[in-house]
Coordinates of C-alpha atoms and ligand atoms in Angstrom, one line a residue:
M1 CA -105.5 -24.6 -49.5
L2 CA -102.6 -22.7 -47.6
D3 CA -99.3 -21.9 -49.2
L4 CA -97.1 -23.1 -46.1
L5 CA -97.7 -24.5 -43.0
I6 CA -95.2 -24.4 -40.2
Q7 CA -95.9 -26.6 -37.1
N8 CA -94.4 -27.6 -34.0
A9 CA -92.8 -24.2 -33.4
S10 CA -91.9 -22.1 -30.3
L11 CA -92.8 -18.6 -30.3
P12 CA -90.8 -15.5 -28.6
D13 CA -93.8 -15.3 -26.5
G14 CA -93.2 -18.3 -25.0
R15 CA -96.0 -20.5 -26.6
R16 CA -94.8 -23.9 -27.8
Q17 CA -95.9 -26.4 -30.5
M18 CA -97.6 -23.7 -32.5
A19 CA -98.6 -23.8 -36.1
V20 CA -98.2 -20.8 -38.5
A21 CA -100.3 -20.8 -41.7
V22 CA -99.6 -18.7 -44.5
Q23 CA -101.2 -17.6 -47.8
G24 CA -100.6 -15.1 -49.9
G25 CA -97.8 -14.1 -48.4
S26 CA -99.4 -13.3 -44.8
I27 CA -100.1 -14.9 -41.7
V28 CA -103.4 -15.9 -41.8
E29 CA -103.9 -17.9 -38.4
V30 CA -101.1 -18.9 -35.4
A31 CA -102.8 -21.7 -33.0
A32 CA -101.7 -25.0 -31.6
G33 CA -103.1 -28.3 -33.0
L34 CA -103.6 -26.5 -36.5
N35 CA -103.8 -29.1 -39.3
A36 CA -104.7 -27.9 -42.6
A37 CA -104.0 -28.8 -46.2
A38 CA -100.8 -26.9 -47.6
L39 CA -98.7 -26.8 -50.7
E40 CA -95.5 -27.1 -48.5
T41 CA -95.2 -28.0 -44.8
L42 CA -92.8 -27.2 -42.2
D43 CA -91.7 -29.0 -39.3
A44 CA -90.1 -26.5 -37.0
Q45 CA -88.9 -29.3 -34.5
G46 CA -89.8 -27.2 -31.6
F47 CA -87.2 -24.5 -32.7
L48 CA -88.1 -20.9 -32.2
L49 CA -89.7 -18.8 -35.1
S50 CA -89.4 -15.4 -34.6
P51 CA -90.3 -12.1 -36.8
P52 CA -87.0 -11.4 -38.8
F53 CA -84.3 -9.3 -37.1
V54 CA -84.8 -5.5 -37.7
D55 CA -81.4 -3.1 -37.6
A56 CA -82.9 0.4 -36.5
H57 CA -79.5 2.3 -37.0
F58 CA -77.0 1.4 -39.7
H59 CA -74.9 2.9 -42.2
L60 CA -74.8 1.1 -45.6
D61 CA -72.9 3.8 -47.4
A62 CA -69.7 2.9 -45.2
A63 CA -70.0 -0.9 -44.6
L64 CA -67.4 -2.8 -46.0
S65 CA -64.9 -0.1 -46.7
Y66 CA -62.6 -1.4 -44.0
G67 CA -59.1 -0.2 -44.8
L68 CA -60.1 2.3 -47.2
P69 CA -58.0 4.3 -47.5
R70 CA -56.4 3.4 -44.1
I71 CA -57.4 2.2 -40.8
N72 CA -58.5 4.1 -37.9
Q73 CA -55.6 4.3 -35.5
S74 CA -57.0 6.0 -32.5
G75 CA -60.0 3.9 -32.5
T76 CA -62.1 7.1 -31.8
L77 CA -65.4 8.6 -33.3
L78 CA -63.5 11.8 -34.3
E79 CA -60.7 9.9 -36.3
G80 CA -63.5 7.5 -38.0
I81 CA -65.2 10.8 -38.9
A82 CA -62.0 12.3 -40.3
L83 CA -61.1 9.0 -42.2
W84 CA -64.7 8.6 -43.9
G85 CA -64.0 12.6 -45.1
E86 CA -60.6 10.8 -46.7
L87 CA -62.7 8.2 -48.4
K88 CA -65.5 10.0 -49.6
P89 CA -63.8 12.1 -52.7
L90 CA -62.7 8.5 -53.7
L91 CA -66.1 6.9 -53.7
T92 CA -68.0 5.7 -57.1
V93 CA -71.7 4.6 -57.2
E94 CA -70.6 1.3 -58.3
A95 CA -68.3 0.6 -55.8
L96 CA -71.1 1.9 -53.0
I97 CA -73.9 -0.5 -54.7
E98 CA -71.7 -3.4 -54.9
R99 CA -70.6 -3.2 -51.2
A100 CA -74.1 -2.2 -50.2
L101 CA -75.8 -5.4 -52.2
A102 CA -73.1 -7.3 -50.1
Y103 CA -74.2 -6.4 -47.0
C104 CA -77.7 -6.9 -47.7
D105 CA -76.8 -10.6 -48.7
W106 CA -74.9 -10.8 -45.5
A107 CA -77.9 -9.5 -44.0
V108 CA -80.6 -11.7 -45.3
A109 CA -78.6 -14.9 -44.4
R110 CA -78.5 -13.9 -40.8
G111 CA -82.3 -13.2 -40.9
L112 CA -82.2 -9.6 -40.7
L113 CA -84.7 -8.3 -43.2
A114 CA -85.4 -4.5 -42.3
I115 CA -82.4 -2.1 -42.1
R116 CA -82.8 1.9 -41.3
S117 CA -79.4 3.2 -43.0
H118 CA -78.5 6.8 -42.5
V119 CA -76.7 8.3 -45.5
D120 CA -74.3 11.1 -45.6
V121 CA -75.6 14.3 -47.7
C122 CA -72.5 16.0 -47.1
D123 CA -71.1 15.6 -50.6
E124 CA -72.3 18.1 -53.5
R125 CA -72.4 15.1 -55.6
L126 CA -74.9 13.1 -53.4
L127 CA -73.3 10.0 -54.6
A128 CA -74.1 7.6 -51.7
V129 CA -77.7 8.9 -51.7
D130 CA -78.1 7.9 -55.3
A131 CA -76.4 4.8 -54.8
L132 CA -78.5 3.7 -52.1
L133 CA -81.8 4.8 -53.3
Q134 CA -80.8 2.3 -56.2
V135 CA -80.2 -0.3 -53.7
K136 CA -83.3 0.2 -51.8
R137 CA -85.0 -0.4 -55.1
L138 CA -82.8 -3.4 -56.0
V139 CA -83.3 -5.1 -52.5
A140 CA -87.0 -4.4 -52.2
P141 CA -88.3 -7.7 -53.4
Y142 CA -86.1 -9.3 -50.1
L143 CA -85.1 -6.5 -47.5
D144 CA -86.9 -3.1 -46.7
L145 CA -84.2 -0.5 -46.6
Q146 CA -85.3 2.9 -45.2
L147 CA -82.9 5.9 -45.5
V148 CA -82.1 8.9 -43.4
A149 CA -80.5 11.9 -44.8
F150 CA -77.3 12.3 -42.3
P151 CA -75.4 15.4 -42.1
Q152 CA -72.2 13.7 -41.1
D153 CA -69.9 16.7 -41.2
G154 CA -72.8 18.8 -39.3
L155 CA -75.9 21.1 -40.6
L156 CA -74.7 24.0 -39.9
R157 CA -71.2 23.4 -39.7
A158 CA -70.6 22.0 -43.2
P159 CA -71.1 24.3 -46.5
A160 CA -74.4 23.8 -48.2
A161 CA -75.2 20.6 -45.9
L162 CA -78.6 21.9 -45.4
A163 CA -79.4 22.4 -49.3
N164 CA -77.8 19.0 -49.8
L165 CA -80.3 17.2 -47.1
Q166 CA -83.4 18.7 -48.6
R167 CA -82.3 17.7 -52.1
A168 CA -81.9 14.1 -50.8
L169 CA -85.1 14.3 -49.5
D170 CA -86.4 15.4 -53.0
R171 CA -85.1 12.3 -54.4
G172 CA -86.7 10.2 -52.0
V173 CA -84.7 9.8 -48.7
E174 CA -87.8 9.3 -46.2
V175 CA -86.2 10.3 -42.8
I176 CA -84.4 13.3 -41.3
G177 CA -81.1 13.0 -39.5
G178 CA -78.7 15.1 -37.7
I179 CA -75.5 15.5 -35.5
P180 CA -75.9 18.1 -33.1
H181 CA -73.0 17.6 -30.8
F182 CA -70.6 17.8 -34.0
E183 CA -71.7 21.5 -34.6
R184 CA -69.2 24.0 -34.0
T185 CA -70.9 25.4 -30.7
A186 CA -73.6 23.9 -28.3
E187 CA -76.1 26.7 -29.4
Q188 CA -75.5 25.7 -33.3
G189 CA -76.1 22.2 -32.2
A190 CA -79.5 23.1 -30.5
A191 CA -80.0 25.1 -33.5
S192 CA -79.7 22.5 -35.7
V193 CA -82.1 20.2 -33.7
R194 CA -84.7 23.0 -34.2
L195 CA -84.2 23.6 -37.7
L196 CA -84.4 19.6 -38.8
C197 CA -87.5 19.1 -36.7
E198 CA -89.0 22.1 -38.1
L199 CA -88.4 20.5 -41.5
A200 CA -89.9 17.1 -40.5
A201 CA -92.9 18.8 -39.3
E202 CA -93.1 20.7 -42.6
R203 CA -92.7 17.7 -44.7
G204 CA -94.7 15.0 -42.4
L205 CA -91.3 13.0 -41.9
R206 CA -89.9 11.1 -39.3
V207 CA -86.6 12.3 -37.4
D208 CA -83.5 10.0 -36.3
M209 CA -80.9 12.1 -35.2
H210 CA -77.4 11.2 -33.8
C211 CA -77.4 12.7 -30.6
D212 CA -75.2 13.3 -27.8
E213 CA -73.1 10.7 -28.9
S214 CA -69.8 11.6 -26.8
D215 CA -68.8 10.9 -23.0
D216 CA -69.7 14.6 -22.3
P217 CA -71.5 14.7 -19.6
L218 CA -72.9 18.3 -20.0
S219 CA -74.2 17.5 -23.9
R220 CA -77.8 18.5 -23.5
H221 CA -79.1 17.8 -27.4
V222 CA -81.7 15.3 -26.5
E223 CA -83.2 17.3 -24.4
T224 CA -83.8 20.0 -27.1
L225 CA -84.9 17.3 -29.1
A226 CA -87.5 16.2 -26.8
S227 CA -88.7 19.6 -26.1
E228 CA -88.7 20.4 -30.2
T229 CA -90.8 17.1 -30.6
E230 CA -93.2 18.3 -28.0
R231 CA -93.5 21.7 -29.5
L232 CA -93.9 20.7 -33.2
G233 CA -96.3 17.7 -32.2
L234 CA -94.0 15.3 -33.6
Q235 CA -94.7 12.9 -30.8
G236 CA -93.8 9.0 -31.5
R237 CA -92.4 10.0 -34.9
V238 CA -88.8 11.1 -33.4
T239 CA -85.6 9.2 -32.4
G240 CA -82.7 9.7 -30.7
S241 CA -79.8 7.4 -31.5
H242 CA -76.7 6.8 -29.3
L243 CA -77.4 9.3 -26.5
T244 CA -74.1 7.9 -25.2
S245 CA -73.3 11.2 -22.9
M246 CA -76.6 10.1 -20.9
H247 CA -74.2 7.4 -19.5
S248 CA -71.9 10.1 -18.0
M249 CA -74.6 12.5 -17.2
D250 CA -75.6 13.6 -13.6
N251 CA -78.0 11.0 -12.1
Y252 CA -80.6 13.9 -10.8
Y253 CA -80.5 15.4 -14.2
V254 CA -81.4 12.3 -15.7
S255 CA -84.3 11.5 -13.8
K256 CA -85.9 14.8 -15.0
L257 CA -84.6 14.0 -18.6
I258 CA -86.0 10.7 -18.9
A259 CA -89.4 11.9 -18.0
L260 CA -89.4 14.7 -20.6
M261 CA -88.2 12.0 -23.2
A262 CA -91.3 9.8 -22.1
E263 CA -93.5 12.6 -22.7
A264 CA -92.3 13.5 -25.8
Q265 CA -92.9 9.6 -26.7
L266 CA -89.1 9.8 -28.1
Q267 CA -88.0 6.5 -29.3
V268 CA -84.1 5.3 -28.6
V269 CA -81.6 3.3 -30.5
A270 CA -78.2 2.3 -28.6
N271 CA -75.5 0.9 -30.5
P272 CA -73.7 -1.5 -28.2
L273 CA -71.0 -2.8 -30.2
I274 CA -69.9 0.4 -31.5
N275 CA -70.5 2.4 -28.3
I276 CA -68.4 -0.2 -26.3
T277 CA -65.5 0.4 -28.5
L278 CA -65.8 4.2 -29.5
Q279 CA -66.7 5.3 -25.9
G280 CA -64.5 6.0 -23.2
R281 CA -61.3 6.3 -25.6
H282 CA -60.4 9.6 -23.7
D283 CA -60.4 8.0 -20.4
S284 CA -57.6 6.5 -18.5
Y285 CA -59.2 4.2 -15.3
P286 CA -61.6 3.7 -14.6
K287 CA -63.3 3.5 -18.2
R288 CA -66.6 4.5 -19.0
R289 CA -68.8 2.1 -20.6
G290 CA -70.7 5.0 -22.8
M291 CA -73.7 3.1 -23.8
T292 CA -76.7 4.8 -23.1
R293 CA -79.3 4.1 -19.9
V294 CA -81.1 1.4 -21.4
P295 CA -82.9 -0.5 -18.3
E296 CA -84.0 2.8 -17.2
L297 CA -85.4 4.2 -20.5
L298 CA -87.3 1.0 -20.7
A299 CA -88.5 1.3 -17.2
A300 CA -89.8 4.8 -18.0
G301 CA -92.1 3.3 -21.1
I302 CA -89.7 4.5 -23.6
N303 CA -89.2 2.3 -26.7
V304 CA -85.5 1.2 -27.0
A305 CA -84.0 -0.6 -29.9
F306 CA -80.4 -1.9 -30.5
G307 CA -78.3 -1.3 -33.7
H308 CA -75.6 -2.6 -35.4
D309 CA -74.5 1.0 -36.5
C310 CA -71.0 -0.2 -38.2
V311 CA -69.7 -3.4 -40.1
M312 CA -66.1 -3.0 -41.1
D313 CA -65.8 0.7 -41.7
P314 CA -64.0 3.5 -40.5
W315 CA -65.4 3.6 -37.4
Y316 CA -65.7 -0.2 -36.4
S317 CA -63.5 -3.5 -37.9
L318 CA -65.6 -6.2 -37.1
G319 CA -69.5 -7.2 -37.4
S320 CA -71.5 -9.6 -39.6
G321 CA -75.0 -8.2 -39.8
D322 CA -75.7 -10.7 -36.7
M323 CA -78.4 -8.8 -34.5
L324 CA -78.0 -11.6 -32.4
E325 CA -74.3 -10.5 -31.6
V326 CA -75.6 -6.8 -31.2
A327 CA -78.4 -7.9 -28.5
H328 CA -75.8 -10.0 -27.0
M329 CA -73.3 -7.2 -26.6
G330 CA -76.0 -4.6 -25.2
L331 CA -77.3 -7.2 -22.8
H332 CA -73.7 -7.7 -21.3
V333 CA -72.8 -3.5 -21.4
A334 CA -76.0 -3.0 -19.8
Q335 CA -75.9 -5.7 -17.5
M336 CA -79.5 -7.2 -18.5
T337 CA -79.1 -10.5 -17.0
S338 CA -82.8 -11.3 -15.6
Q339 CA -84.8 -13.5 -17.5
T340 CA -87.4 -10.7 -18.6
A341 CA -84.3 -8.1 -19.3
M342 CA -82.6 -10.7 -21.7
R343 CA -86.0 -11.2 -23.3
Q344 CA -86.0 -7.6 -23.7
C345 CA -82.4 -7.3 -25.5
F346 CA -84.3 -10.0 -28.0
D347 CA -87.0 -7.5 -28.6
A348 CA -84.7 -4.8 -29.0
V349 CA -83.6 -6.3 -32.4
T350 CA -86.8 -7.4 -33.4
V351 CA -90.3 -5.8 -32.5
N352 CA -88.7 -2.6 -30.6
A353 CA -86.7 -1.6 -33.9
A354 CA -89.5 -2.8 -36.3
R355 CA -91.4 0.0 -34.1
V356 CA -89.0 2.6 -34.6
M357 CA -88.6 1.9 -38.1
G358 CA -92.6 1.9 -38.1
L359 CA -92.7 -1.2 -40.0
E360 CA -96.5 -2.4 -41.0
H361 CA -97.7 -5.8 -40.6
Y362 CA -94.6 -6.9 -38.8
G363 CA -94.8 -9.6 -36.3
L364 CA -96.6 -13.3 -35.8
Q365 CA -100.1 -12.6 -35.8
A366 CA -102.7 -13.2 -38.3
G367 CA -102.7 -10.4 -40.7
C368 CA -99.0 -9.7 -40.5
H369 CA -96.4 -10.3 -43.5
A370 CA -95.1 -13.8 -43.3
D371 CA -91.7 -13.0 -42.9
F372 CA -90.2 -14.8 -40.0
V373 CA -86.7 -16.5 -39.4
L374 CA -86.2 -20.4 -37.7
L375 CA -83.7 -20.1 -35.1
Q376 CA -81.7 -23.3 -33.8
A377 CA -82.7 -22.5 -30.2
R378 CA -85.9 -23.2 -28.3
D379 CA -86.2 -19.4 -26.8
P380 CA -85.0 -16.0 -27.0
I381 CA -82.3 -16.4 -24.3
E382 CA -81.1 -19.2 -25.7
A383 CA -81.0 -17.6 -29.1
L384 CA -78.8 -14.9 -27.4
R385 CA -76.8 -17.5 -25.6
L386 CA -75.9 -19.5 -28.6
R387 CA -76.1 -16.6 -31.7
A388 CA -78.1 -19.5 -33.2
T389 CA -77.8 -20.6 -36.5
R390 CA -80.6 -19.2 -38.6
L391 CA -82.1 -22.5 -40.0
K392 CA -84.4 -21.0 -42.5
V393 CA -85.3 -17.2 -43.7
F394 CA -88.6 -16.6 -45.0
R395 CA -90.0 -13.0 -46.6
R396 CA -93.9 -13.2 -47.6
G397 CA -93.8 -16.9 -47.0
K398 CA -91.0 -17.6 -49.7
L399 CA -87.8 -19.2 -48.4
L400 CA -84.7 -16.7 -48.7
A401 CA -82.0 -18.5 -46.9
E402 CA -81.2 -21.4 -45.2
S403 CA -78.4 -22.8 -43.1
P404 CA -77.4 -26.4 -42.2
A405 CA -78.2 -27.0 -38.4
A406 CA -75.0 -26.4 -36.3
A407 CA -73.8 -29.7 -35.1
V408 CA -70.3 -30.8 -33.6
S409 CA -69.2 -34.5 -33.2
L410 CA -67.0 -35.2 -30.2
H411 CA -64.4 -37.7 -30.3
L412 CA -63.4 -37.7 -26.5
P413 CA -61.2 -40.6 -24.6
G414 CA -63.3 -42.4 -22.2
R415 CA -66.4 -40.7 -23.4
P416 CA -69.0 -42.2 -25.8
E417 CA -69.2 -40.7 -29.3
S418 CA -71.7 -38.2 -29.5
T419 CA -72.9 -35.7 -31.7
C420 CA -73.7 -32.1 -30.3
F421 CA -76.4 -30.3 -32.4
G422 CA -75.5 -26.6 -31.9
L423 CA -77.2 -26.5 -28.3
C424 CA -73.7 -27.8 -26.3
P425 CA -73.6 -25.6 -23.1
Ligands
FE2_501 FE1 -74.7 5.8 -36.4

């Protein structure tokens, strides 16, 4: 007897009328025309059953702090960092936990069941580290939270940042972060990349670095990150986040750089919502978009995910934990409008992001965890177009969240009364 049988589902790969059988929290079979006894059955009515959304780049310690202690007036990355610096001394573990848990509720409601969050380690007290480690334990039954030790004020620029980062790793933070473009000089930026990659090699950890998050066409830290990855044998374990300077780099240089990145099996996370608002702030007109070169990276075989980065914090005043909104923006900014490219945008917030995080048993095949979201759309492109309602969210075969189907009743003069079930054009 199965625990759960979902029938008549469409899958992201285009298969329709598929059944997904679940037992003991895992998928045991995915097939057409499957009919077996189950404790619970669900008719998906042809809607899209997807693996859950994954956010490969977030800052849970800052989330939902918008307006504390004030609002970012210039809208720049640098004022955001300064503002976060003003907020840090005012933080308490209790407030951090409360905000983070509230955000995780939002995430689950939107079918987002795995988050890689950077956590600022430039604070002697390591308050945010302790708070998010506690949140990680609290949410573990329903959400995978992976933490990155992030020296927000610069590994070499901020006093004791390296010691604090190591203390955070000792306490259980599992990925090594960095911010080379914020170090005092390009040389110190490169030195920080080398140092952090060596630390990752020593400790057997993954790396995810904020890298070249500027409009400076001469920022070169991703080159160092790729070369250190090769030198230390870290291939496949290193991610470059943001990489916005690539937008402004010389095309000839980029043609060499992307090949180097592919050789090092670097993974990339672009953050379209935040980077379309933060970048180009020092431009008049024309204003650069400032997102990294997503289609070109994908064409080179590099794994690219889209991250949310920020929700209602010193850098970004909007957001709701909706990865379809993130993918929708990424699609527009990168002009990824072909059928294939739109599907790649959906992958960027599901399978590609899961690969960045190194999630195991993720996907819709037998043997994977029975984690999925049922969307009120028939395929990934429609899901993006409508930012589809998350009808049901499952983890290990258990229902975590459900939303009523979106519907509008129309009462138009000269037209028959009608109801449009969230699928109106
Ligand atoms: Fe970030």
